[in-house]
Tab-separated table of C-alpha atoms and ligand atoms in Angstrom:
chain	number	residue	atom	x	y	z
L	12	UNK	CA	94.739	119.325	182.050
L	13	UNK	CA	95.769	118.189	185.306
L	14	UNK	CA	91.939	117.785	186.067
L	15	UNK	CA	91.101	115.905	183.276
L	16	UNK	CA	94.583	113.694	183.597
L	17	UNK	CA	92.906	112.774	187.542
L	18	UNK	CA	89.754	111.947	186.404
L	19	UNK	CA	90.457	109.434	183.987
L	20	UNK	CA	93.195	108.080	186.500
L	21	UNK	CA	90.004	107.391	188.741
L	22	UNK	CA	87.775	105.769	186.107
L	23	UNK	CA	90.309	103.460	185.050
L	24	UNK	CA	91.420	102.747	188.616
L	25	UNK	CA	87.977	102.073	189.489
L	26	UNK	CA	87.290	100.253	186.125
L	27	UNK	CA	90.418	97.824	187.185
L	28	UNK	CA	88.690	97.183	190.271
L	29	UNK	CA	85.345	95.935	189.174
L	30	UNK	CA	87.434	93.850	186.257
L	31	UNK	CA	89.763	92.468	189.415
L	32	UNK	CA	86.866	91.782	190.805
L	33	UNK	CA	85.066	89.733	188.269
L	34	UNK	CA	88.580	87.906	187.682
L	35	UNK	CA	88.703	87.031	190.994
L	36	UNK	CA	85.289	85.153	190.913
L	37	UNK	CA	86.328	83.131	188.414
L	38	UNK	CA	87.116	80.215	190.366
L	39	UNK	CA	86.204	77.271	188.344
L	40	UNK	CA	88.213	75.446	186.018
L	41	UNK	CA	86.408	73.794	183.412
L	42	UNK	CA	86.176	72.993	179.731
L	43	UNK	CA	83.550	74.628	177.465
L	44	UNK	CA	80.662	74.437	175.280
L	45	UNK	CA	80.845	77.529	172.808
L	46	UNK	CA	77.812	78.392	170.419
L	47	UNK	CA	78.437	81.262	168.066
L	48	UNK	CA	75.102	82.313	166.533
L	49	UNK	CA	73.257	84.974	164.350
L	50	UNK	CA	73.034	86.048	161.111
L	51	UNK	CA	76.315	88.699	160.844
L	52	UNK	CA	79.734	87.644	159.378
L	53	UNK	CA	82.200	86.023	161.835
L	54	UNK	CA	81.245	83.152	163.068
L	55	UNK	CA	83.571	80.203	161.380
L	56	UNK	CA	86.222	82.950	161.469
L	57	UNK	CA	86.046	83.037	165.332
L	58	UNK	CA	86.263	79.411	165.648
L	59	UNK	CA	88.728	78.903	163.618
L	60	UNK	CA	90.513	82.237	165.518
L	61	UNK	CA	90.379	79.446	168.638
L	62	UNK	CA	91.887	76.891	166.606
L	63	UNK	CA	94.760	79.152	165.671
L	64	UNK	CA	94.984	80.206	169.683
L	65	UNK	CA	94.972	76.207	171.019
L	66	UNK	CA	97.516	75.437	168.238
L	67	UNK	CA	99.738	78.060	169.718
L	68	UNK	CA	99.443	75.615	173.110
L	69	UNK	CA	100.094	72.435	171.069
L	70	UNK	CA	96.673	71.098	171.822
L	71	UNK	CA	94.893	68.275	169.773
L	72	UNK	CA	92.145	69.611	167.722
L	73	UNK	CA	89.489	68.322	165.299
L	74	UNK	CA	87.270	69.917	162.677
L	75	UNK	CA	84.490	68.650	160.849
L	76	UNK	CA	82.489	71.334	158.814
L	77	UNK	CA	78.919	70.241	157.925
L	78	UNK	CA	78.482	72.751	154.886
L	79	UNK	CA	81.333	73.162	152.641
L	80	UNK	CA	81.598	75.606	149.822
L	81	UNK	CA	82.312	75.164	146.437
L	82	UNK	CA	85.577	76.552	146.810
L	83	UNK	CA	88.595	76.085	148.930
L	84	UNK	CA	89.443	78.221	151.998
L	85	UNK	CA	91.943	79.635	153.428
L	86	UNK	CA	91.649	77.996	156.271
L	87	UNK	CA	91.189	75.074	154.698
L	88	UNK	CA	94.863	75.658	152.697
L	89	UNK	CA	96.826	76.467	155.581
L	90	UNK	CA	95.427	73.877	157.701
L	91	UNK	CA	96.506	71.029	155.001
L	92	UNK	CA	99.850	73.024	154.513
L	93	UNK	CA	101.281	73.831	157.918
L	94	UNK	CA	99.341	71.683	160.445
L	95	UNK	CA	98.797	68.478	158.654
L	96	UNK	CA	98.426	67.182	162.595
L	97	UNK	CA	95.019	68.653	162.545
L	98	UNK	CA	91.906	66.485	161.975
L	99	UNK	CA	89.685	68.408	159.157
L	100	UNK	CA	86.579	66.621	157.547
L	101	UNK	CA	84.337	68.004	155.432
L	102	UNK	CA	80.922	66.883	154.440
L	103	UNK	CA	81.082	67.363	150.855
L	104	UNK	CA	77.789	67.493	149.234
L	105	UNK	CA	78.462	71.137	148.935
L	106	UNK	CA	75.580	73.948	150.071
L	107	UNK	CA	72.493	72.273	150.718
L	108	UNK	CA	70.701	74.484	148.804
L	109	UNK	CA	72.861	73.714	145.894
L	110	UNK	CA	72.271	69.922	146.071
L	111	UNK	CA	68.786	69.848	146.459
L	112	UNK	CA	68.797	66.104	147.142
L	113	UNK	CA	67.605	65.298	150.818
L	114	UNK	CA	67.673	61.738	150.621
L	115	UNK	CA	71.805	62.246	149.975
L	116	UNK	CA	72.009	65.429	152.336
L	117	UNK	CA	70.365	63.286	155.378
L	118	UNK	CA	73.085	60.248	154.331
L	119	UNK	CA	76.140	62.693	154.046
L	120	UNK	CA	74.968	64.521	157.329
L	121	UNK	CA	74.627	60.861	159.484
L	122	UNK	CA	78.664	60.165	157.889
L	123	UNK	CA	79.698	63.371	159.007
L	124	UNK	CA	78.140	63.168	162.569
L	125	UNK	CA	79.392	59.363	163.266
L	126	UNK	CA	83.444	61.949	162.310
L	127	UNK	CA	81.873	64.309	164.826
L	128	UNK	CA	81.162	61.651	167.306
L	129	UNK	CA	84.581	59.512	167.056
L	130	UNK	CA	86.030	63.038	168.368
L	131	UNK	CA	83.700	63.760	170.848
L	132	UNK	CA	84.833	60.298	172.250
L	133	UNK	CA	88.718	60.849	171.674
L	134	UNK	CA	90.309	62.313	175.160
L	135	UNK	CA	93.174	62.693	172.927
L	136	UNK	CA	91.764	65.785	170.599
L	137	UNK	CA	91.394	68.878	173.115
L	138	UNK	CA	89.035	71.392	170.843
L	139	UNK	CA	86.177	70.240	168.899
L	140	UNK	CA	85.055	72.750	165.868
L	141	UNK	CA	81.460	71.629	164.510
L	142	UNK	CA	81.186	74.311	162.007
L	143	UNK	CA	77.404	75.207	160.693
L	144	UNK	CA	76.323	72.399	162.838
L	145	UNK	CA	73.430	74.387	163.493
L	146	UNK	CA	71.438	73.529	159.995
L	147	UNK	CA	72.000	69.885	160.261
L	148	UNK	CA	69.917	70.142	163.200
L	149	UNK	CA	67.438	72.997	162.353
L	150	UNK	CA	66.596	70.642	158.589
L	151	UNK	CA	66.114	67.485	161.159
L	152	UNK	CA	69.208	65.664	158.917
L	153	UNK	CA	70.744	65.105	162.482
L	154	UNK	CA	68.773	63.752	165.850
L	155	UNK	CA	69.595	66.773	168.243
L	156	UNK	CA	69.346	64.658	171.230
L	157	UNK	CA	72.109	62.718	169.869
L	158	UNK	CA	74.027	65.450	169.776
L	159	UNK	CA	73.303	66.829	173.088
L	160	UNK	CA	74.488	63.746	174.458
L	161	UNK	CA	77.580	63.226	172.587
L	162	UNK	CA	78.363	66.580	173.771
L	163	UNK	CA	77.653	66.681	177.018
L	164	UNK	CA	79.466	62.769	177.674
L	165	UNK	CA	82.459	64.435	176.291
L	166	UNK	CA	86.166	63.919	177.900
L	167	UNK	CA	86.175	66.399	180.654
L	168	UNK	CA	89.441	68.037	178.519
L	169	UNK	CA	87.506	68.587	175.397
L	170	UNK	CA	85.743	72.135	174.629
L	171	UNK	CA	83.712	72.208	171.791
L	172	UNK	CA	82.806	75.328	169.556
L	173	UNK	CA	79.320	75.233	167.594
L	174	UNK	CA	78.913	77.189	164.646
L	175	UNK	CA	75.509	78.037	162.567
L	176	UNK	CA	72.960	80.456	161.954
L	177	UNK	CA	69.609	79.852	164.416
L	178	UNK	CA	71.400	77.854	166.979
L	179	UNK	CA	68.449	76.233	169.052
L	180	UNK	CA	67.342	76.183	172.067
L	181	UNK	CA	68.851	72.562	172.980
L	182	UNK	CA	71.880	73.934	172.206
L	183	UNK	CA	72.528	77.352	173.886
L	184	UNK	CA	70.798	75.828	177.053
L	185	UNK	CA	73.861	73.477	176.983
L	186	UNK	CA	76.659	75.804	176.167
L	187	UNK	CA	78.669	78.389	178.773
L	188	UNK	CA	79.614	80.981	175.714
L	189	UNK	CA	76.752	82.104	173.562
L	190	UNK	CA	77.879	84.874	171.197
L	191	UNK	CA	75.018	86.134	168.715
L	192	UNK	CA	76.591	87.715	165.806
L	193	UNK	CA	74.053	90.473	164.866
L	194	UNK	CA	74.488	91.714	160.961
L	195	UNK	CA	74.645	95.385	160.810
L	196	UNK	CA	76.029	95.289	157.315
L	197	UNK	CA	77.985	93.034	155.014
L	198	UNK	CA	79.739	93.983	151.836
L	199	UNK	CA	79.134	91.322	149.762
L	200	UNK	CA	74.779	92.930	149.612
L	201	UNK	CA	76.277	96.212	148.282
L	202	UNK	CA	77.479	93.965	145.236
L	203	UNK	CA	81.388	93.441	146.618
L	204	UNK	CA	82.242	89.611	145.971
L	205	UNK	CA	83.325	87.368	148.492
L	206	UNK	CA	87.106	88.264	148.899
L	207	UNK	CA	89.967	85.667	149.249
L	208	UNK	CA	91.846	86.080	153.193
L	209	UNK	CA	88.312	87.354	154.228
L	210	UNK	CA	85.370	85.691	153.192
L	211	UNK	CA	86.811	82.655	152.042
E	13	ATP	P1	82.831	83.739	158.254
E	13	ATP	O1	83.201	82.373	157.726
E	13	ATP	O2	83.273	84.807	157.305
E	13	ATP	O3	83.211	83.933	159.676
E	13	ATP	P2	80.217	83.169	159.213
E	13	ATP	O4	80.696	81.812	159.570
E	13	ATP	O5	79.884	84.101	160.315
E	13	ATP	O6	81.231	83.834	158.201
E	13	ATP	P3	78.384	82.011	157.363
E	13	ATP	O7	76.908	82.176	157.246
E	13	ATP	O8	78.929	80.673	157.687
E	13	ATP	O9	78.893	83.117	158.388
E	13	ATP	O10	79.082	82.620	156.096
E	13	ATP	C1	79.555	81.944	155.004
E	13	ATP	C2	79.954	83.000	153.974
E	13	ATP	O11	78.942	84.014	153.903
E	13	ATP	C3	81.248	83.772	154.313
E	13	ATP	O12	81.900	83.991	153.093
E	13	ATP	C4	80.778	85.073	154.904
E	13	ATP	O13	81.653	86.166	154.691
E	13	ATP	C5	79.460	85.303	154.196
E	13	ATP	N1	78.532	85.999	155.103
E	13	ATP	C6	78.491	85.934	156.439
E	13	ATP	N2	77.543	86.707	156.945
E	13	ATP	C7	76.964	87.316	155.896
E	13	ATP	C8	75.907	88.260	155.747
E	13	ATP	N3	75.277	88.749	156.790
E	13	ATP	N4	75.564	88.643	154.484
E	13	ATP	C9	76.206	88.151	153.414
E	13	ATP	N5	77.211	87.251	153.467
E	13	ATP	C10	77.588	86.835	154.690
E	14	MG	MG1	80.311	79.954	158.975
């Protein structure tokens, strides 16, 4: 017992070190560039879990979400309801496979990005959410150049989270957090709908 009490006492100890030890690298002090990618559930959730964590600081944030769902959520809700401060704009042709009009999609997309852009110009508004940003660019609605740019000639106190399926190159080359959600399994394809406080 004694043994076995030791041993892990080592591992962690030597576990602490090697975590010191990457802390203590970590010199720089800079805003960032987030993409959160792949095809498994959690990717809007974890932006908006940053949202929730800068609030907590009293920082300036901004949200524009480039697909919005038929239905209200409950972000969306508590957002309007308890931090009214917060900047939330939604492009509001609904799922783009829903619409099935391009000609609107591509007009709704360039509104949406000039919201995105007046942000990405404001020193004032500290965190940056482009949620599913990642399609407007993959369906060529939005120039990604342009929005390499506008990201990258951000305020220097701004970090900006990117959310999407199939991020693209341009865009994880530019970011210092790349998360790739992988889908091992989701409830709603053994037939459980979309729950409210989870899904939506
Ligand atoms: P969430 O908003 O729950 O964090 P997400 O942003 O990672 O999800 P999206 O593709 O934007 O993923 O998901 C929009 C909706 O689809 C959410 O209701 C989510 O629960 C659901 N969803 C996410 N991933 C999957 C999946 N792999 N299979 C089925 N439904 C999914
Ligand atoms: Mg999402």
């Amino acid at each position: 017992m004694i043994n076995e009490q030791n041993k892990h006492k080592s591992k962690m100890q030597k576990y602490k070190k090697a975590v010191d030890k990457g802390i203590s690298k970590a010199s720089k002090n800079k805003n960032l560039v987030i993409v959160l990618t792949g095809n498994g559930k959690g990717k809007s959730t974890s932006a908006f879990g940053m949202v929730m964590r800068s609030l907590g600081y009293g920082h300036k944030v901004g949200i524009i979400q480039f697909i919005k769902g038929q239905q209200k959520t409950g972000e969306e809700i508590y957002i309007s309801k308890y931090h009214p401060e917060v900047f939330l704009y939604q492009m509001n042709t609904g799922f783009t496979w829903n619409s099935q009009d391009k000609d609107n999609d591509i007009k709704a997309a360039e509104n949406t990005w000039q919201k995105a852009k007046d942000l990405l110009q404001n020193p004032k508004i500290d965190l940056v959410v482009l949620d599913e940003i990642t399609y407007m660019l993959n369906y060529k609605y939005l120039d990604t150049q342009d929005v390499i740019h506008a990201i990258q000639n951000r305020p220097a106190n701004q970090s900006v989270i990117l959310t999407g399926r199939m991020a693209c190159q341009e865009l994880t080359n530019i970011a210092d957090t790349v998360s790739i959600i992988q889908d091992e399994k989701h409830a709603f394809k053994s037939g459980i709908k979309a729950r409210k406080g989870i899904d939506l």
